[in-house]
mmCIF file of C-alpha atoms in Angstrom:
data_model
loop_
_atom_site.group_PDB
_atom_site.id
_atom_site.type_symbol
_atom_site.label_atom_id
_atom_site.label_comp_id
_atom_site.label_asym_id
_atom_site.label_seq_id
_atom_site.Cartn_x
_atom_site.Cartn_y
_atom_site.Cartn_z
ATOM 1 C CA UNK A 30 -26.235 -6.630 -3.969
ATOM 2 C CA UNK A 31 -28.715 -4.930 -6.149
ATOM 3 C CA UNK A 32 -28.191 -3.762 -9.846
ATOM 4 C CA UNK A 33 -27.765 0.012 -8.475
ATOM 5 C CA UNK A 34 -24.991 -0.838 -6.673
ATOM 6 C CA UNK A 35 -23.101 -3.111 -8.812
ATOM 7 C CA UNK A 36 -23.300 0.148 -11.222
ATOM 8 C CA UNK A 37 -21.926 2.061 -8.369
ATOM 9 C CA UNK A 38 -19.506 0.213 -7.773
ATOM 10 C CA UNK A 39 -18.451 -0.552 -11.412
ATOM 11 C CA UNK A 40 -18.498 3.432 -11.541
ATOM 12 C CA UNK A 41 -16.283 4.248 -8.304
ATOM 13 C CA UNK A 42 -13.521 1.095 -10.810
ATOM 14 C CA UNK A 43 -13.951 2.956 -13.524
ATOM 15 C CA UNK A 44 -12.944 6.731 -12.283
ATOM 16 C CA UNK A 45 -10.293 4.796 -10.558
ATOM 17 C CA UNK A 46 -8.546 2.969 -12.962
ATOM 18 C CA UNK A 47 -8.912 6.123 -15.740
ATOM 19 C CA UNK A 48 -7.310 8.441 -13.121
ATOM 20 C CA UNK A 49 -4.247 5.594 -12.497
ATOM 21 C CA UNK A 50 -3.690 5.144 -16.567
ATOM 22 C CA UNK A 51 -3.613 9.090 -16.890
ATOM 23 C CA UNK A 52 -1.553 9.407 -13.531
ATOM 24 C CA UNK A 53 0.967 7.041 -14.448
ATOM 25 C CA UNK A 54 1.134 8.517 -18.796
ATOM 26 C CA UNK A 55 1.217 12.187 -17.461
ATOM 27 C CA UNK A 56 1.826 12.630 -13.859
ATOM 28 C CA UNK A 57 -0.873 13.266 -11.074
ATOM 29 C CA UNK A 58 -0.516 17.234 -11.574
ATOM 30 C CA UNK A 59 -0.480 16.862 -15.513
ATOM 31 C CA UNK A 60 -4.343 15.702 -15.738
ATOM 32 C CA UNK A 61 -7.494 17.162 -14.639
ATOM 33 C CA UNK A 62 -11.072 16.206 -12.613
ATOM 34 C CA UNK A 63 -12.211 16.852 -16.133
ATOM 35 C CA UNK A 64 -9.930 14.756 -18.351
ATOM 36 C CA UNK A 65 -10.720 11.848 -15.857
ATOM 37 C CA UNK A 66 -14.173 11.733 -15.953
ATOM 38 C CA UNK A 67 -13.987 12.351 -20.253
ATOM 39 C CA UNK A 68 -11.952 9.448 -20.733
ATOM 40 C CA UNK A 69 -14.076 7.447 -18.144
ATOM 41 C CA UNK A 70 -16.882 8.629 -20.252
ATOM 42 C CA UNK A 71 -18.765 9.968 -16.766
ATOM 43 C CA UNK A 72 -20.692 13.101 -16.120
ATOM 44 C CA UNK A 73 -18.510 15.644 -13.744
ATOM 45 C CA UNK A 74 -21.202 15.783 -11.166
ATOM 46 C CA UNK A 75 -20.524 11.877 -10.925
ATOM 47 C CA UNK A 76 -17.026 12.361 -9.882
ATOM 48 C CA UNK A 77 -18.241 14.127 -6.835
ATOM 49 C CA UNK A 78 -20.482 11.162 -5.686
ATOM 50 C CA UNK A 79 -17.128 9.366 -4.996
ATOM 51 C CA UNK A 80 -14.729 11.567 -4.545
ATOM 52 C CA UNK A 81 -14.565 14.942 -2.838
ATOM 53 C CA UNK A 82 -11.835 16.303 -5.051
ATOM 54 C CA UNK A 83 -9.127 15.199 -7.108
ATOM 55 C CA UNK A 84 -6.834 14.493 -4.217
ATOM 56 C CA UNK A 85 -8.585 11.872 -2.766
ATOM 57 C CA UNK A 86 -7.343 9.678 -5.578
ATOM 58 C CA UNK A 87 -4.274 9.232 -4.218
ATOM 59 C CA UNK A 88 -5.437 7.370 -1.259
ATOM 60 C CA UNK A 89 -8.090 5.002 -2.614
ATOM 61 C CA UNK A 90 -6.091 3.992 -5.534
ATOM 62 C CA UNK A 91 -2.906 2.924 -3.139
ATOM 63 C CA UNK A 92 -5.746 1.252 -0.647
ATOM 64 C CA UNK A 93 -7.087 -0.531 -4.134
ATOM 65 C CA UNK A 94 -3.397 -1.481 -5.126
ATOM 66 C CA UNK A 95 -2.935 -2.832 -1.755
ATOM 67 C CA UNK A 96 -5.995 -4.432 -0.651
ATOM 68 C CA UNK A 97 -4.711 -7.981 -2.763
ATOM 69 C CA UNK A 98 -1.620 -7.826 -0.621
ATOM 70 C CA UNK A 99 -3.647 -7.577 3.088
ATOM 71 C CA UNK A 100 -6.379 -10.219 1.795
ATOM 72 C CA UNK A 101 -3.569 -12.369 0.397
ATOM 73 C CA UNK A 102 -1.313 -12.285 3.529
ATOM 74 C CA UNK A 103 -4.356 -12.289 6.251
ATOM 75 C CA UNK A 104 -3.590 -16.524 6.497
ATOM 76 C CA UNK A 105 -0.263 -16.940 8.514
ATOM 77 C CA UNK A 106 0.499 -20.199 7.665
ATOM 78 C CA UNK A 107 4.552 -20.877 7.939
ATOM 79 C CA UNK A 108 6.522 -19.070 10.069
ATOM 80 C CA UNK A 109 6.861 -15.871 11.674
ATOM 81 C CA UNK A 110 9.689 -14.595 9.404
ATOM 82 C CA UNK A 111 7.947 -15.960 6.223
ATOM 83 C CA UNK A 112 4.917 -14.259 6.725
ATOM 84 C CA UNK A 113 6.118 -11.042 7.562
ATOM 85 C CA UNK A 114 8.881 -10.920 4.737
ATOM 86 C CA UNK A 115 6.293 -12.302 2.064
ATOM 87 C CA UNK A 116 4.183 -9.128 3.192
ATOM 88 C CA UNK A 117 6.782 -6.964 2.623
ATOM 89 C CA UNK A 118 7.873 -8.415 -0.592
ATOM 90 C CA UNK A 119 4.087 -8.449 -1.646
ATOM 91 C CA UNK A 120 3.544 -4.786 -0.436
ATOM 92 C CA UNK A 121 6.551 -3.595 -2.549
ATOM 93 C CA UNK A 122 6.128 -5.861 -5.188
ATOM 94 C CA UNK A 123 2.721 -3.494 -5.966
ATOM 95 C CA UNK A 124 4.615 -0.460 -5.714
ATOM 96 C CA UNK A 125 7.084 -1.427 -8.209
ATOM 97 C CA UNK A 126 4.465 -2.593 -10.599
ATOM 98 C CA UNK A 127 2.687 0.711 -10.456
ATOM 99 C CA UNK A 128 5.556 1.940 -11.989
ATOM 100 C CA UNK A 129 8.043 4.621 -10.661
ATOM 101 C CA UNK A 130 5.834 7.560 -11.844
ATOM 102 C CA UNK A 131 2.531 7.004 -9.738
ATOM 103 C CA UNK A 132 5.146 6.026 -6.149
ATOM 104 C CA UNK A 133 6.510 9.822 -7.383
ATOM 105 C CA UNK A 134 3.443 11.119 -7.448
ATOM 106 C CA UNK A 135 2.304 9.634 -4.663
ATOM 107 C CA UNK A 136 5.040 10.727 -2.584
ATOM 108 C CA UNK A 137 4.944 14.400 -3.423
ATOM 109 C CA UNK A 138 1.105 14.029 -2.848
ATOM 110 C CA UNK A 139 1.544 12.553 0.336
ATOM 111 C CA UNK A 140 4.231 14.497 1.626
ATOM 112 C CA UNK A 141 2.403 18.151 0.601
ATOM 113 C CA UNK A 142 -1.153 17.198 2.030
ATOM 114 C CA UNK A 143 -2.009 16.551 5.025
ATOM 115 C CA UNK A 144 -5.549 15.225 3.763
ATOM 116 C CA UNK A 145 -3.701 11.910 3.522
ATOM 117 C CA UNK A 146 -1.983 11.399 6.262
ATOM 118 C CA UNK A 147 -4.590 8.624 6.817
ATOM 119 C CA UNK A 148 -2.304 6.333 4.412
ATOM 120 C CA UNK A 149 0.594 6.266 6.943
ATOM 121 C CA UNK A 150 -2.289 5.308 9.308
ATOM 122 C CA UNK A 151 -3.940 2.431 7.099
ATOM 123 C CA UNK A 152 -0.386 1.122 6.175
ATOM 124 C CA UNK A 153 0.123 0.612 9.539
ATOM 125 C CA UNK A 154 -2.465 -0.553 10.980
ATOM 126 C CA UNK A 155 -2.377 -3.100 8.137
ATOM 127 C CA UNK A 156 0.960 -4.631 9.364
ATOM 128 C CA UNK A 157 -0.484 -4.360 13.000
ATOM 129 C CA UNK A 158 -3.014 -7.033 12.094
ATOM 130 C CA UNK A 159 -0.845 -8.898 10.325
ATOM 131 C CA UNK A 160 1.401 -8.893 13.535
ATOM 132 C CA UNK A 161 -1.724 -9.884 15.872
ATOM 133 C CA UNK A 162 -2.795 -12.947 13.571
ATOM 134 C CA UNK A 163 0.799 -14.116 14.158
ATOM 135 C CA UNK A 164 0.315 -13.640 18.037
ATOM 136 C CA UNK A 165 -3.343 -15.369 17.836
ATOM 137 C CA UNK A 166 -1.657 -18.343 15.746
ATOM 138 C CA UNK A 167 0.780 -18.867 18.465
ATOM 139 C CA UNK A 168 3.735 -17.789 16.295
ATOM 140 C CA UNK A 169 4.755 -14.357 17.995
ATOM 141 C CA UNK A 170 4.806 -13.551 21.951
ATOM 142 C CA UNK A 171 1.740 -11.757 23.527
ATOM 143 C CA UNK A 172 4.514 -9.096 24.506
ATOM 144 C CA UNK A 173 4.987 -8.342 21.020
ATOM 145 C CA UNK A 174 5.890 -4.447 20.849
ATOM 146 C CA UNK A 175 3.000 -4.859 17.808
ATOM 147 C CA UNK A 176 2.828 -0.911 17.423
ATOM 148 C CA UNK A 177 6.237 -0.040 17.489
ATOM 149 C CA UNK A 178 7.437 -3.198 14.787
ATOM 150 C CA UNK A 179 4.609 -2.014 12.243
ATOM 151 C CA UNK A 180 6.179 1.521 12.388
ATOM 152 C CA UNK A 181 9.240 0.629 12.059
ATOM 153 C CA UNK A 182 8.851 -1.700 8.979
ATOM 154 C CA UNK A 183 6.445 0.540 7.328
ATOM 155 C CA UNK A 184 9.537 3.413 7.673
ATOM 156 C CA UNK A 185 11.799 1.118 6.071
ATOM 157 C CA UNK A 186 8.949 0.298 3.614
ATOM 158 C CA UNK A 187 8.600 4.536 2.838
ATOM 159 C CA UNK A 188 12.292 4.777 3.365
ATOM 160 C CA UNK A 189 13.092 2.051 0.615
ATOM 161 C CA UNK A 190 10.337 3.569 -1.809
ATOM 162 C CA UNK A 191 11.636 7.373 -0.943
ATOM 163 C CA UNK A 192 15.226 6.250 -2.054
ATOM 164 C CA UNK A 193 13.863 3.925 -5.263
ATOM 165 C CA UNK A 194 11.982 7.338 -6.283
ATOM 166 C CA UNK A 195 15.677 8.810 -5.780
ATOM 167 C CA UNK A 196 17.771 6.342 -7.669
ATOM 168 C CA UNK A 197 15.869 4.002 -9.649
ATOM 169 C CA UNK A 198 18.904 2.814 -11.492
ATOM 170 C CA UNK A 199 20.681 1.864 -8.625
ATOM 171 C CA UNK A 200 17.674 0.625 -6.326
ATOM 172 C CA UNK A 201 15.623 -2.390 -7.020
ATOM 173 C CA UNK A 202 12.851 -2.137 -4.459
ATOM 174 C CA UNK A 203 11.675 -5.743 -4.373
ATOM 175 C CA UNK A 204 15.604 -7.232 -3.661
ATOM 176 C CA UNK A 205 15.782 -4.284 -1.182
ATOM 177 C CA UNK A 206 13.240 -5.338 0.819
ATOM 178 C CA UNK A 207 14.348 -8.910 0.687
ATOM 179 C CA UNK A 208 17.725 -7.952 1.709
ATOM 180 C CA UNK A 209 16.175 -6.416 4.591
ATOM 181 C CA UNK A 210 14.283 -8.825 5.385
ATOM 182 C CA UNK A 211 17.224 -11.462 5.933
ATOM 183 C CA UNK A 212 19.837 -9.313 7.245
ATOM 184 C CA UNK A 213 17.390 -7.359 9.860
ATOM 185 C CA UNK A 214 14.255 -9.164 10.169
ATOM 186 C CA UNK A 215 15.710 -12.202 12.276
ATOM 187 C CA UNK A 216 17.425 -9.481 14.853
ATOM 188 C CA UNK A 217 14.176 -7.446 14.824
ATOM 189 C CA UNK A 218 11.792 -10.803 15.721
ATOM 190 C CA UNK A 219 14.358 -12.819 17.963
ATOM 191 C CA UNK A 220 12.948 -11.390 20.996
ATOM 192 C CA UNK A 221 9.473 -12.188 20.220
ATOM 193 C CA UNK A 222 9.521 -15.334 18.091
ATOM 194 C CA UNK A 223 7.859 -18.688 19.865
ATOM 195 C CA UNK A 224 9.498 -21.444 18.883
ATOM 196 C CA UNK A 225 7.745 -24.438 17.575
ATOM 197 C CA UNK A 226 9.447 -28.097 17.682
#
């Protein structure tokens, strides 16, 4: 990679990371194109390179929160179970890091544009892969319903966030998910699991 596009890249960071300090101090509709790129220290017209408008934020900064998790969980060594429930764990684990305010503001984004319905989209197909290493490996049956498991741990996933975002006294989302995962994962995989001697 040449020195251009390191800079480009150390740019697109930059933008990035100013909009999620300012999101998460004074809320995603609190803060401005123009606040982001004068605490970035960026020209405007820069801004625009990257991103087509202040919405798009959203998206990249939850696919640059989560792109640790999908590297980190892309080997499926252990078992079916462990794999899938440190995923989950991992996956909320970042949302509760990035702090209750941004998973508001991400919500209310998400739920109001339909420029981002790709997340839904990426978040699934994410767990779909995860699913098909686990067939390749020999862990999970070839007649793994692969589609239909993603969605339906990704809606517990939004479902657990949705009701943190709610109650954030009474719901911890990293022991919710891990609740989950041992009281519904071993009914959801039973079907599917191959076991190993």
């Amino acid at each position: 990679m040449g020195k251009r596009e390191d800079n480009a890249i150390a740019t697109r960071k930059k933008l990035l990371d100013t909009a999620d300090q300012l999101i998460v101090q004074r809320g995603y509709e609190n803060i401005s194109v123009d606040e982001i790129v004068k605490t970035a220290g960026i020209a405007k017209g820069t801004f625009y390179n990257y991103f087509e408008r202040k919405e798009d934020l959203i998206f990249e900064l939850s696919k640059e929160h989560f792109a640790n998790v999908i590297d980190d969980n892309e080997a499926v060594s252990g078992d079916a179970f462990d794999v899938i429930k440190n995923y989950l764990v991992d996956y909320m684990t970042v949302i509760e890091n990035s702090k209750i305010e941004l998973a508001r503001q991400w919500i209310s984004y998400v739920s109001a544009s339909s420029a981002n319905r790709n997340k839904w989209k990426f978040d699934v197909q994410s767990f779909e892969r995860i699913l098909m290493k686990l067939i390749d490996a020999g862990k999970l049956k070839i007649t793994t319903p692969v589609h239909q498991i993603a969605q339906l741990m990704l809606t517990e996933m939004y479902g657990i966030l949705l009701t943190w975002c709610i109650s954030p006294e009474t719901v911890n989302p990293v022991t919710t998910v891990k609740r989950f995962c041992d009281l519904q994962l071993p009914s959801l995989l039973r079907d599917y699991l191959i076991q190993t001697n």
